[in-house]
Amino acid sequence: MIIDDVEKILEKPSFSKKDLLYLLNTSEKERTSLFRKAKETKGKYVGNKVYFRGLIEYSNYCKKNCFYCGIRAGNSRYARYRMTDSEVMEAVNFAYVNNYASIVIQSGEQTNKTFVSKVESTLKRISQQTEGKIHVTLSLGEQSEETYRRWFESGAHRYLLRIEVSNPKLYKKLHPNNYTHDFQRRLDALKTLRNVGYQVGTGVMIGLPFQTLSDLADDLLFFREFDIDMAGMGPYIEHVDTPLYQFRDELLPIKDRFDLSLKMVAILRIMMKNINIAATTAMQTIDPQGREKALMVGANVIMPNLTPAKYRHDYLLYENKPCLDEEAEECKSCLEARIHMAGDSIGYGEWGDSRHFHERSASQ
Ligand code: 5AD
Ligand code: SF4
Ligand code: FES
């Protein structure tokens, strides 16, 4: 019986590539077992609490030209912006007053001196004005070791840098072929972040053109091998202003990309029991209940948007992004309702650090 096969795999202490392929391929019927096990694992190892990371989309300037992304340097459709200091502090203050305890500062990739110093001074100000109560995660792309250190010493303790795809050949197909878009360089940046002392998060897009189930299984093995602390994964969503748009007819139907993303979350929760996994915004783009569904199969982090609404239309990495006209307050109450519907509670006032990170550090 097929169901028995799934159950047998789910009992294994460690999944092989073959097991992963089986799990990624599970039918609608079989996957109930996978999802049940993932839910159980979440409850047991990280609890049924969801941690908020207030998302500040700091700037949409980007020096890169990733073939999938709407804010790539080559796209002139969007007005480029950088939030002012007072806008950033207003968003931080919203997080502080509402007990979010944690924020993410994200932006297109910029490495110039002005940008690096600006981020440094912003971090110091956040730390001072919130008396160190707000934990900061950065998601600002590939930087030099010195920059990563400066930001770490100024108060940032977590960093998200998606590997995007862990297969170097596929990486090449999705990026221009030059030094700023080099797979090895990105991998080295992840290693540097680990050495500097950050809690390191990475992730991939799911359902990209040319991507196979075997690639996704390898992505999961990559996460385990790298021993990541946090993960953020979501479906690839085509954007009309990007080179990859020409392959839109070759993609999996959008619902299948969503289902695969859910399976990736569930499998990863079972493989890496105590890491933090985000229920990403891209999941909600496809399914109105996408984030709740991700929470029910293992995700435990959500990123309510704190970017001023006037900038949101210019931070469209992909199309149909939700929450474009909602201000922070609206996203807050919307998410509260959604999380309760998923049967979880919110870890207000808690940093919600990666347990995996602390357990690894304690054992070293
Ligand atoms: N669809 C889905 N996710 C995307 N990202 C960029 N472009 C897209 C897209 N078209 C993701 C990348 C990046 C993160 C900030 O957004 O994985 O790391
Ligand atoms: Fe820039 Fe990131 Fe978009 Fe690539 S994915 S173009 S680095 S914002
Ligand atoms: Fe922004 Fe629902 S999370 S409106």
mmCIF file of C-alpha atoms and ligand atoms in Angstrom:
data_model
loop_
_atom_site.group_PDB
_atom_site.id
_atom_site.type_symbol
_atom_site.label_atom_id
_atom_site.label_comp_id
_atom_site.label_asym_id
_atom_site.label_seq_id
_atom_site.Cartn_x
_atom_site.Cartn_y
_atom_site.Cartn_z
ATOM 1 C CA MET A 1 0.000 0.000 0.000
ATOM 2 C CA ILE A 2 1.199 3.460 -0.919
ATOM 3 C CA ILE A 3 0.152 5.027 2.377
ATOM 4 C CA ASP A 4 2.367 2.531 4.201
ATOM 5 C CA ASP A 5 5.333 3.640 2.136
ATOM 6 C CA VAL A 6 4.882 7.249 3.199
ATOM 7 C CA GLU A 7 4.486 6.258 6.832
ATOM 8 C CA LYS A 8 7.629 4.149 6.654
ATOM 9 C CA ILE A 9 9.660 6.979 5.200
ATOM 10 C CA LEU A 10 8.335 9.434 7.756
ATOM 11 C CA GLU A 11 9.549 7.209 10.586
ATOM 12 C CA LYS A 12 13.133 7.208 9.350
ATOM 13 C CA PRO A 13 15.620 9.209 11.443
ATOM 14 C CA SER A 14 17.114 10.700 8.293
ATOM 15 C CA PHE A 15 15.845 11.033 4.717
ATOM 16 C CA SER A 16 17.833 9.924 1.674
ATOM 17 C CA LYS A 17 17.498 11.692 -1.655
ATOM 18 C CA LYS A 18 15.195 8.896 -2.790
ATOM 19 C CA ASP A 19 12.968 9.449 0.251
ATOM 20 C CA LEU A 20 12.854 13.162 -0.450
ATOM 21 C CA LEU A 21 11.819 12.569 -4.050
ATOM 22 C CA TYR A 22 9.098 10.257 -2.843
ATOM 23 C CA LEU A 23 7.809 12.828 -0.378
ATOM 24 C CA LEU A 24 7.896 15.644 -2.929
ATOM 25 C CA ASN A 25 5.909 13.446 -5.294
ATOM 26 C CA THR A 26 3.234 12.392 -2.819
ATOM 27 C CA SER A 27 -0.339 12.459 -4.063
ATOM 28 C CA GLU A 28 -3.048 14.551 -2.477
ATOM 29 C CA LYS A 29 -4.071 11.536 -0.365
ATOM 30 C CA GLU A 30 -0.638 10.527 0.847
ATOM 31 C CA ARG A 31 0.486 13.994 1.720
ATOM 32 C CA THR A 32 -1.943 14.130 4.637
ATOM 33 C CA SER A 33 0.494 11.886 6.509
ATOM 34 C CA LEU A 34 3.396 14.165 5.640
ATOM 35 C CA PHE A 35 1.529 17.244 6.806
ATOM 36 C CA ARG A 36 0.388 15.566 10.018
ATOM 37 C CA LYS A 37 3.924 14.547 10.899
ATOM 38 C CA ALA A 38 5.226 18.064 10.137
ATOM 39 C CA LYS A 39 2.588 19.638 12.360
ATOM 40 C CA GLU A 40 3.420 17.256 15.177
ATOM 41 C CA THR A 41 7.130 17.949 14.824
ATOM 42 C CA LYS A 42 6.544 21.682 14.983
ATOM 43 C CA GLY A 43 4.464 21.352 18.165
ATOM 44 C CA LYS A 44 7.053 19.159 19.794
ATOM 45 C CA TYR A 45 10.253 21.021 18.904
ATOM 46 C CA VAL A 46 9.393 24.702 18.506
ATOM 47 C CA GLY A 47 5.866 24.909 19.921
ATOM 48 C CA ASN A 48 2.713 26.385 18.450
ATOM 49 C CA LYS A 49 3.883 29.924 18.661
ATOM 50 C CA VAL A 50 4.445 32.187 15.710
ATOM 51 C CA TYR A 51 7.045 34.940 15.874
ATOM 52 C CA PHE A 52 6.557 38.250 14.118
ATOM 53 C CA ARG A 53 9.350 39.907 12.165
ATOM 54 C CA GLY A 54 8.230 43.371 11.133
ATOM 55 C CA LEU A 55 9.397 43.745 7.537
ATOM 56 C CA ILE A 56 10.944 47.024 6.448
ATOM 57 C CA GLU A 57 11.549 47.132 2.687
ATOM 58 C CA TYR A 58 14.203 49.758 3.104
ATOM 59 C CA SER A 59 15.135 50.453 -0.510
ATOM 60 C CA ASN A 60 14.466 49.078 -3.978
ATOM 61 C CA TYR A 61 17.757 50.207 -5.502
ATOM 62 C CA CYS A 62 19.592 47.107 -6.628
ATOM 63 C CA LYS A 63 22.829 46.694 -8.526
ATOM 64 C CA LYS A 64 21.955 43.179 -9.656
ATOM 65 C CA ASN A 65 19.970 41.764 -12.514
ATOM 66 C CA CYS A 66 18.611 38.408 -11.381
ATOM 67 C CA PHE A 67 16.459 37.109 -14.245
ATOM 68 C CA TYR A 68 13.424 36.438 -12.023
ATOM 69 C CA CYS A 69 13.142 39.627 -9.993
ATOM 70 C CA GLY A 70 10.945 42.640 -10.670
ATOM 71 C CA ILE A 71 13.249 45.168 -9.025
ATOM 72 C CA ARG A 72 16.341 44.100 -10.980
ATOM 73 C CA ALA A 73 18.551 47.017 -11.996
ATOM 74 C CA GLY A 74 17.493 46.669 -15.633
ATOM 75 C CA ASN A 75 13.820 47.315 -14.922
ATOM 76 C CA SER A 76 13.042 50.994 -15.276
ATOM 77 C CA ARG A 77 9.336 50.695 -14.503
ATOM 78 C CA TYR A 78 9.622 51.358 -10.767
ATOM 79 C CA ALA A 79 10.541 54.620 -9.111
ATOM 80 C CA ARG A 80 13.577 53.896 -6.980
ATOM 81 C CA TYR A 81 13.378 54.890 -3.327
ATOM 82 C CA ARG A 82 15.228 54.686 -0.075
ATOM 83 C CA MET A 83 13.265 55.193 3.119
ATOM 84 C CA THR A 84 14.289 58.222 5.140
ATOM 85 C CA ASP A 85 15.713 57.867 8.648
ATOM 86 C CA SER A 86 12.500 59.086 10.186
ATOM 87 C CA GLU A 87 10.406 56.655 8.127
ATOM 88 C CA VAL A 88 12.612 53.799 9.265
ATOM 89 C CA MET A 89 12.385 54.875 12.892
ATOM 90 C CA GLU A 90 8.632 55.219 12.614
ATOM 91 C CA ALA A 91 8.394 51.634 11.401
ATOM 92 C CA VAL A 92 10.750 50.485 14.158
ATOM 93 C CA ASN A 93 8.638 52.343 16.663
ATOM 94 C CA PHE A 94 5.522 50.596 15.402
ATOM 95 C CA ALA A 95 7.242 47.264 16.006
ATOM 96 C CA TYR A 96 8.376 48.412 19.455
ATOM 97 C CA VAL A 97 5.012 49.718 20.590
ATOM 98 C CA ASN A 98 3.231 46.638 19.271
ATOM 99 C CA ASN A 99 5.642 44.236 20.941
ATOM 100 C CA TYR A 100 6.953 42.660 17.746
ATOM 101 C CA ALA A 101 10.407 42.324 19.336
ATOM 102 C CA SER A 102 12.003 41.661 15.996
ATOM 103 C CA ILE A 103 12.317 43.312 12.594
ATOM 104 C CA VAL A 104 13.811 42.495 9.205
ATOM 105 C CA ILE A 105 15.488 45.162 7.129
ATOM 106 C CA GLN A 106 15.463 44.124 3.497
ATOM 107 C CA SER A 107 16.600 45.880 0.365
ATOM 108 C CA GLY A 108 17.947 45.384 -3.123
ATOM 109 C CA GLU A 109 21.673 44.739 -3.131
ATOM 110 C CA GLN A 110 23.848 47.817 -2.690
ATOM 111 C CA THR A 111 27.440 47.772 -1.569
ATOM 112 C CA ASN A 112 28.550 51.390 -1.827
ATOM 113 C CA LYS A 113 30.114 53.113 1.174
ATOM 114 C CA THR A 114 27.196 55.438 1.779
ATOM 115 C CA PHE A 115 24.769 52.538 1.963
ATOM 116 C CA VAL A 116 26.993 50.490 4.274
ATOM 117 C CA SER A 117 27.448 53.425 6.680
ATOM 118 C CA LYS A 118 23.794 54.323 6.545
ATOM 119 C CA VAL A 119 22.793 50.810 7.574
ATOM 120 C CA GLU A 120 25.416 50.885 10.325
ATOM 121 C CA SER A 121 24.155 54.141 11.814
ATOM 122 C CA THR A 122 20.537 52.976 11.508
ATOM 123 C CA LEU A 123 21.354 49.794 13.412
ATOM 124 C CA LYS A 124 23.012 51.777 16.181
ATOM 125 C CA ARG A 125 20.070 54.107 16.430
ATOM 126 C CA ILE A 126 17.590 51.223 16.592
ATOM 127 C CA SER A 127 19.575 49.595 19.336
ATOM 128 C CA GLN A 128 19.777 52.843 21.352
ATOM 129 C CA GLN A 129 16.198 53.939 20.905
ATOM 130 C CA THR A 130 14.680 50.579 21.703
ATOM 131 C CA GLU A 131 17.196 49.807 24.471
ATOM 132 C CA GLY A 132 18.229 46.668 22.637
ATOM 133 C CA LYS A 133 14.723 45.251 22.871
ATOM 134 C CA ILE A 134 14.252 44.894 19.133
ATOM 135 C CA HIS A 135 16.255 42.161 17.427
ATOM 136 C CA VAL A 136 17.286 42.990 13.895
ATOM 137 C CA THR A 137 17.567 40.602 10.974
ATOM 138 C CA LEU A 138 19.223 41.889 7.825
ATOM 139 C CA SER A 139 18.455 40.792 4.298
ATOM 140 C CA LEU A 140 20.759 43.014 2.265
ATOM 141 C CA GLY A 141 22.482 40.599 -0.058
ATOM 142 C CA GLU A 142 26.132 39.760 -0.565
ATOM 143 C CA GLN A 143 28.584 42.019 1.239
ATOM 144 C CA SER A 144 32.237 41.895 2.237
ATOM 145 C CA GLU A 145 33.264 40.220 5.483
ATOM 146 C CA GLU A 146 34.142 43.644 6.875
ATOM 147 C CA THR A 147 30.643 44.946 6.165
ATOM 148 C CA TYR A 148 29.020 41.882 7.711
ATOM 149 C CA ARG A 149 31.184 42.428 10.802
ATOM 150 C CA ARG A 150 30.424 46.121 11.063
ATOM 151 C CA TRP A 151 26.697 45.465 10.921
ATOM 152 C CA PHE A 152 26.970 42.599 13.411
ATOM 153 C CA GLU A 153 28.855 44.817 15.830
ATOM 154 C CA SER A 154 26.221 47.516 15.370
ATOM 155 C CA GLY A 155 23.471 45.204 16.577
ATOM 156 C CA ALA A 156 22.254 42.893 13.791
ATOM 157 C CA HIS A 157 22.263 39.244 14.811
ATOM 158 C CA ARG A 158 20.448 37.377 12.103
ATOM 159 C CA TYR A 159 20.938 37.448 8.341
ATOM 160 C CA LEU A 160 18.848 36.081 5.507
ATOM 161 C CA LEU A 161 20.559 35.309 2.237
ATOM 162 C CA ARG A 162 18.685 32.924 0.021
ATOM 163 C CA ILE A 163 20.864 30.651 -2.041
ATOM 164 C CA GLU A 164 17.880 30.808 -4.483
ATOM 165 C CA VAL A 165 18.798 27.407 -5.971
ATOM 166 C CA SER A 166 21.530 25.096 -4.713
ATOM 167 C CA ASN A 167 22.383 23.663 -8.126
ATOM 168 C CA PRO A 168 25.199 25.806 -9.592
ATOM 169 C CA LYS A 169 24.209 24.960 -13.173
ATOM 170 C CA LEU A 170 20.641 26.069 -12.600
ATOM 171 C CA TYR A 171 21.908 29.166 -10.775
ATOM 172 C CA LYS A 172 23.773 30.104 -13.944
ATOM 173 C CA LYS A 173 20.617 29.883 -16.025
ATOM 174 C CA LEU A 174 18.744 32.219 -13.709
ATOM 175 C CA HIS A 175 21.378 34.929 -13.435
ATOM 176 C CA PRO A 176 23.644 36.888 -15.726
ATOM 177 C CA ASN A 177 26.964 35.154 -16.086
ATOM 178 C CA ASN A 178 29.340 37.492 -14.267
ATOM 179 C CA TYR A 179 31.170 38.089 -11.010
ATOM 180 C CA THR A 180 28.294 39.822 -9.217
ATOM 181 C CA HIS A 181 26.041 36.841 -9.885
ATOM 182 C CA ASP A 182 28.392 34.018 -9.058
ATOM 183 C CA PHE A 183 27.096 30.934 -7.225
ATOM 184 C CA GLN A 184 30.353 30.276 -5.388
ATOM 185 C CA ARG A 185 30.475 33.861 -4.211
ATOM 186 C CA ARG A 186 26.994 33.568 -2.765
ATOM 187 C CA LEU A 187 27.874 30.340 -1.009
ATOM 188 C CA ASP A 188 31.024 31.960 0.398
ATOM 189 C CA ALA A 189 28.918 34.861 1.671
ATOM 190 C CA LEU A 190 26.739 32.383 3.588
ATOM 191 C CA LYS A 191 29.834 30.837 5.134
ATOM 192 C CA THR A 192 31.193 34.250 6.068
ATOM 193 C CA LEU A 193 27.934 35.131 7.779
ATOM 194 C CA ARG A 194 28.180 31.960 9.828
ATOM 195 C CA ASN A 195 31.785 32.722 10.806
ATOM 196 C CA VAL A 196 30.970 36.266 11.823
ATOM 197 C CA GLY A 197 28.405 34.864 14.242
ATOM 198 C CA TYR A 198 25.026 35.551 12.690
ATOM 199 C CA GLN A 199 22.047 33.217 12.913
ATOM 200 C CA VAL A 200 21.965 32.370 9.237
ATOM 201 C CA GLY A 201 18.870 31.905 7.146
ATOM 202 C CA THR A 202 18.680 30.850 3.554
ATOM 203 C CA GLY A 203 16.107 29.525 1.143
ATOM 204 C CA VAL A 204 15.052 28.824 -2.397
ATOM 205 C CA MET A 205 12.317 29.601 -4.872
ATOM 206 C CA ILE A 206 10.065 26.743 -5.859
ATOM 207 C CA GLY A 207 8.716 26.086 -9.335
ATOM 208 C CA LEU A 208 11.293 28.041 -11.315
ATOM 209 C CA PRO A 209 11.745 27.408 -15.019
ATOM 210 C CA PHE A 210 14.192 24.510 -15.610
ATOM 211 C CA GLN A 211 13.961 23.407 -11.953
ATOM 212 C CA THR A 212 13.279 19.709 -11.321
ATOM 213 C CA LEU A 213 12.093 17.756 -8.280
ATOM 214 C CA SER A 214 15.614 16.423 -8.034
ATOM 215 C CA ASP A 215 16.859 20.017 -7.672
ATOM 216 C CA LEU A 216 14.372 20.613 -4.855
ATOM 217 C CA ALA A 217 15.440 17.434 -3.081
ATOM 218 C CA ASP A 218 19.040 18.644 -3.370
ATOM 219 C CA ASP A 219 18.001 22.025 -1.958
ATOM 220 C CA LEU A 220 16.690 20.267 1.150
ATOM 221 C CA LEU A 221 19.912 18.276 1.458
ATOM 222 C CA PHE A 222 21.857 21.507 1.064
ATOM 223 C CA PHE A 223 19.992 23.079 3.993
ATOM 224 C CA ARG A 224 20.795 20.100 6.171
ATOM 225 C CA GLU A 225 24.421 19.978 5.076
ATOM 226 C CA PHE A 226 24.918 23.686 5.704
ATOM 227 C CA ASP A 227 23.101 23.276 9.019
ATOM 228 C CA ILE A 228 21.043 26.424 8.547
ATOM 229 C CA ASP A 229 19.289 28.194 11.432
ATOM 230 C CA MET A 230 16.376 29.692 9.512
ATOM 231 C CA ALA A 231 14.643 29.133 6.202
ATOM 232 C CA GLY A 232 12.461 31.196 3.901
ATOM 233 C CA MET A 233 11.073 29.480 0.833
ATOM 234 C CA GLY A 234 8.271 30.325 -1.489
ATOM 235 C CA PRO A 235 6.855 29.736 -4.936
ATOM 236 C CA TYR A 236 8.406 31.463 -7.909
ATOM 237 C CA ILE A 237 5.924 33.931 -9.377
ATOM 238 C CA GLU A 238 6.613 35.286 -12.813
ATOM 239 C CA HIS A 239 7.013 39.017 -13.364
ATOM 240 C CA VAL A 240 6.272 40.538 -16.750
ATOM 241 C CA ASP A 241 9.316 42.838 -16.747
ATOM 242 C CA THR A 242 11.868 40.079 -16.322
ATOM 243 C CA PRO A 243 13.777 37.883 -18.796
ATOM 244 C CA LEU A 244 12.330 34.682 -17.284
ATOM 245 C CA TYR A 245 8.828 35.776 -18.222
ATOM 246 C CA GLN A 246 9.398 34.278 -21.675
ATOM 247 C CA PHE A 247 9.301 30.806 -20.085
ATOM 248 C CA ARG A 248 5.930 31.330 -18.408
ATOM 249 C CA ASP A 249 4.255 28.645 -20.520
ATOM 250 C CA GLU A 250 6.730 26.035 -19.353
ATOM 251 C CA LEU A 251 6.047 26.551 -15.652
ATOM 252 C CA LEU A 252 4.103 24.266 -13.372
ATOM 253 C CA PRO A 253 0.542 25.510 -12.858
ATOM 254 C CA ILE A 254 0.516 28.015 -10.032
ATOM 255 C CA LYS A 255 -1.434 25.704 -7.715
ATOM 256 C CA ASP A 256 1.190 22.986 -8.131
ATOM 257 C CA ARG A 257 3.934 25.466 -7.271
ATOM 258 C CA PHE A 258 2.011 26.305 -4.135
ATOM 259 C CA ASP A 259 1.513 22.643 -3.216
ATOM 260 C CA LEU A 260 5.175 21.916 -3.760
ATOM 261 C CA SER A 261 6.086 24.867 -1.540
ATOM 262 C CA LEU A 262 3.898 23.478 1.236
ATOM 263 C CA LYS A 263 5.581 20.098 0.890
ATOM 264 C CA MET A 264 9.027 21.712 1.020
ATOM 265 C CA VAL A 265 8.079 23.463 4.285
ATOM 266 C CA ALA A 266 6.650 20.270 5.773
ATOM 267 C CA ILE A 267 9.618 18.101 4.811
ATOM 268 C CA LEU A 268 12.133 20.663 6.042
ATOM 269 C CA ARG A 269 10.362 20.898 9.411
ATOM 270 C CA ILE A 270 10.678 17.137 9.813
ATOM 271 C CA MET A 271 14.331 17.168 8.710
ATOM 272 C CA MET A 272 15.465 20.169 10.761
ATOM 273 C CA LYS A 273 13.182 20.109 13.747
ATOM 274 C CA ASN A 274 14.208 23.201 15.671
ATOM 275 C CA ILE A 275 15.025 25.768 12.981
ATOM 276 C CA ASN A 276 12.826 28.777 12.261
ATOM 277 C CA ILE A 277 10.819 28.539 9.056
ATOM 278 C CA ALA A 278 8.960 31.476 7.548
ATOM 279 C CA ALA A 279 5.447 31.380 6.156
ATOM 280 C CA THR A 280 6.376 33.637 3.250
ATOM 281 C CA THR A 281 4.344 36.357 1.610
ATOM 282 C CA ALA A 282 4.746 34.692 -1.792
ATOM 283 C CA MET A 283 2.645 31.792 -0.467
ATOM 284 C CA GLN A 284 -0.237 34.151 0.146
ATOM 285 C CA THR A 285 0.100 35.599 -3.321
ATOM 286 C CA ILE A 286 -1.114 32.329 -4.747
ATOM 287 C CA ASP A 287 -3.586 31.206 -2.100
ATOM 288 C CA PRO A 288 -5.459 33.678 0.107
ATOM 289 C CA GLN A 289 -4.804 31.318 3.002
ATOM 290 C CA GLY A 290 -1.294 30.485 1.921
ATOM 291 C CA ARG A 291 0.463 31.661 5.034
ATOM 292 C CA GLU A 292 -1.939 29.922 7.404
ATOM 293 C CA LYS A 293 -1.489 26.726 5.443
ATOM 294 C CA ALA A 294 2.281 27.037 5.780
ATOM 295 C CA LEU A 295 1.905 27.536 9.557
ATOM 296 C CA MET A 296 -0.156 24.373 9.757
ATOM 297 C CA VAL A 297 2.592 22.306 8.166
ATOM 298 C CA GLY A 298 5.571 23.552 10.101
ATOM 299 C CA ALA A 299 6.314 27.251 9.565
ATOM 300 C CA ASN A 300 6.690 29.336 12.743
ATOM 301 C CA VAL A 301 7.671 32.835 11.603
ATOM 302 C CA ILE A 302 5.668 35.504 9.796
ATOM 303 C CA MET A 303 6.765 38.878 8.474
ATOM 304 C CA PRO A 304 4.070 41.546 8.802
ATOM 305 C CA ASN A 305 4.869 44.377 6.430
ATOM 306 C CA LEU A 306 5.874 47.688 8.047
ATOM 307 C CA THR A 307 6.932 49.462 4.862
ATOM 308 C CA PRO A 308 5.002 52.709 4.364
ATOM 309 C CA ALA A 309 2.198 51.936 1.888
ATOM 310 C CA LYS A 310 3.430 54.634 -0.517
ATOM 311 C CA TYR A 311 6.530 52.546 -1.297
ATOM 312 C CA ARG A 312 4.927 49.150 -1.547
ATOM 313 C CA HIS A 313 3.994 49.423 -5.222
ATOM 314 C CA ASP A 314 7.657 49.972 -6.008
ATOM 315 C CA TYR A 315 8.908 46.883 -4.175
ATOM 316 C CA LEU A 316 7.368 44.300 -6.423
ATOM 317 C CA LEU A 317 9.833 41.452 -6.728
ATOM 318 C CA TYR A 318 6.964 39.463 -8.221
ATOM 319 C CA GLU A 319 3.428 40.237 -9.358
ATOM 320 C CA ASN A 320 0.222 40.188 -7.311
ATOM 321 C CA LYS A 321 2.072 40.721 -4.040
ATOM 322 C CA PRO A 322 -0.502 41.072 -1.252
ATOM 323 C CA CYS A 323 -0.850 43.969 1.230
ATOM 324 C CA LEU A 324 -0.002 46.671 -1.297
ATOM 325 C CA ASP A 325 -2.335 49.261 0.134
ATOM 326 C CA GLU A 326 -2.499 48.134 3.750
ATOM 327 C CA GLU A 327 -0.624 50.039 6.408
ATOM 328 C CA ALA A 328 1.178 48.267 9.261
ATOM 329 C CA GLU A 329 -1.860 48.379 11.545
ATOM 330 C CA GLU A 330 -4.071 46.591 9.030
ATOM 331 C CA CYS A 331 -1.518 43.857 8.384
ATOM 332 C CA LYS A 332 -1.220 43.368 12.127
ATOM 333 C CA SER A 333 -4.894 42.692 12.753
ATOM 334 C CA CYS A 334 -5.207 40.692 9.549
ATOM 335 C CA LEU A 335 -2.347 38.424 10.575
ATOM 336 C CA GLU A 336 -3.540 38.046 14.145
ATOM 337 C CA ALA A 337 -6.815 36.654 12.845
ATOM 338 C CA ARG A 338 -5.070 34.392 10.355
ATOM 339 C CA ILE A 339 -2.674 32.956 12.929
ATOM 340 C CA HIS A 340 -5.446 32.197 15.366
ATOM 341 C CA MET A 341 -7.326 30.486 12.581
ATOM 342 C CA ALA A 342 -4.301 28.291 12.031
ATOM 343 C CA GLY A 343 -4.473 27.296 15.712
ATOM 344 C CA ASP A 344 -1.283 29.063 16.774
ATOM 345 C CA SER A 345 -0.604 31.904 19.188
ATOM 346 C CA ILE A 346 1.718 34.881 18.668
ATOM 347 C CA GLY A 347 4.977 35.216 20.565
ATOM 348 C CA TYR A 348 4.527 38.907 21.346
ATOM 349 C CA GLY A 349 7.508 40.436 23.102
ATOM 350 C CA GLU A 350 9.707 37.420 22.369
ATOM 351 C CA TRP A 351 12.718 37.444 20.079
ATOM 352 C CA GLY A 352 11.944 33.926 18.919
ATOM 353 C CA ASP A 353 15.565 33.164 18.112
ATOM 354 C CA SER A 354 16.381 30.032 16.191
ATOM 355 C CA ARG A 355 16.566 27.258 18.804
ATOM 356 C CA HIS A 356 18.771 25.409 16.393
ATOM 357 C CA PHE A 357 21.336 28.206 16.534
ATOM 358 C CA HIS A 358 21.467 28.236 20.320
ATOM 359 C CA GLU A 359 21.655 24.481 20.600
ATOM 360 C CA ARG A 360 24.496 24.336 18.083
ATOM 361 C CA SER A 361 26.362 27.139 19.852
ATOM 362 C CA ALA A 362 25.915 25.397 23.215
ATOM 363 C CA SER A 363 27.337 22.144 21.870
ATOM 364 C CA GLN A 364 30.483 23.751 20.445
HETATM 365 N N1 5AD B 1 9.070 35.116 -7.384
HETATM 366 C C1 5AD B 1 9.228 34.698 -6.119
HETATM 367 N N2 5AD B 1 10.225 35.103 -5.315
HETATM 368 C C2 5AD B 1 11.095 36.001 -5.817
HETATM 369 N N3 5AD B 1 12.190 36.577 -5.279
HETATM 370 C C3 5AD B 1 12.732 37.405 -6.191
HETATM 371 N N4 5AD B 1 12.017 37.374 -7.321
HETATM 372 C C4 5AD B 1 10.990 36.499 -7.120
HETATM 373 C C5 5AD B 1 9.929 36.013 -7.932
HETATM 374 N N5 5AD B 1 9.747 36.430 -9.175
HETATM 375 C C6 5AD B 1 12.679 36.243 -3.940
HETATM 376 C C7 5AD B 1 14.147 35.817 -3.996
HETATM 377 C C8 5AD B 1 14.830 36.811 -3.099
HETATM 378 C C9 5AD B 1 13.710 37.238 -2.198
HETATM 379 C C10 5AD B 1 13.939 38.526 -1.496
HETATM 380 O O1 5AD B 1 12.609 37.325 -3.074
HETATM 381 O O2 5AD B 1 14.255 34.503 -3.468
HETATM 382 O O3 5AD B 1 15.902 36.269 -2.362
HETATM 383 FE FE1 SF4 B 2 18.312 42.505 -6.575
HETATM 384 FE FE2 SF4 B 2 17.594 40.595 -4.823
HETATM 385 FE FE3 SF4 B 2 16.048 41.180 -6.917
HETATM 386 FE FE4 SF4 B 2 18.367 39.900 -7.314
HETATM 387 S S1 SF4 B 2 16.563 39.106 -6.159
HETATM 388 S S2 SF4 B 2 17.613 41.662 -8.514
HETATM 389 S S3 SF4 B 2 19.655 40.881 -5.732
HETATM 390 S S4 SF4 B 2 16.533 42.534 -5.199
HETATM 391 FE FE1 FES B 3 -1.228 42.607 5.155
HETATM 392 FE FE2 FES B 3 -3.230 40.718 5.544
HETATM 393 S S1 FES B 3 -1.131 40.662 6.111
HETATM 394 S S2 FES B 3 -3.361 42.816 4.833
#
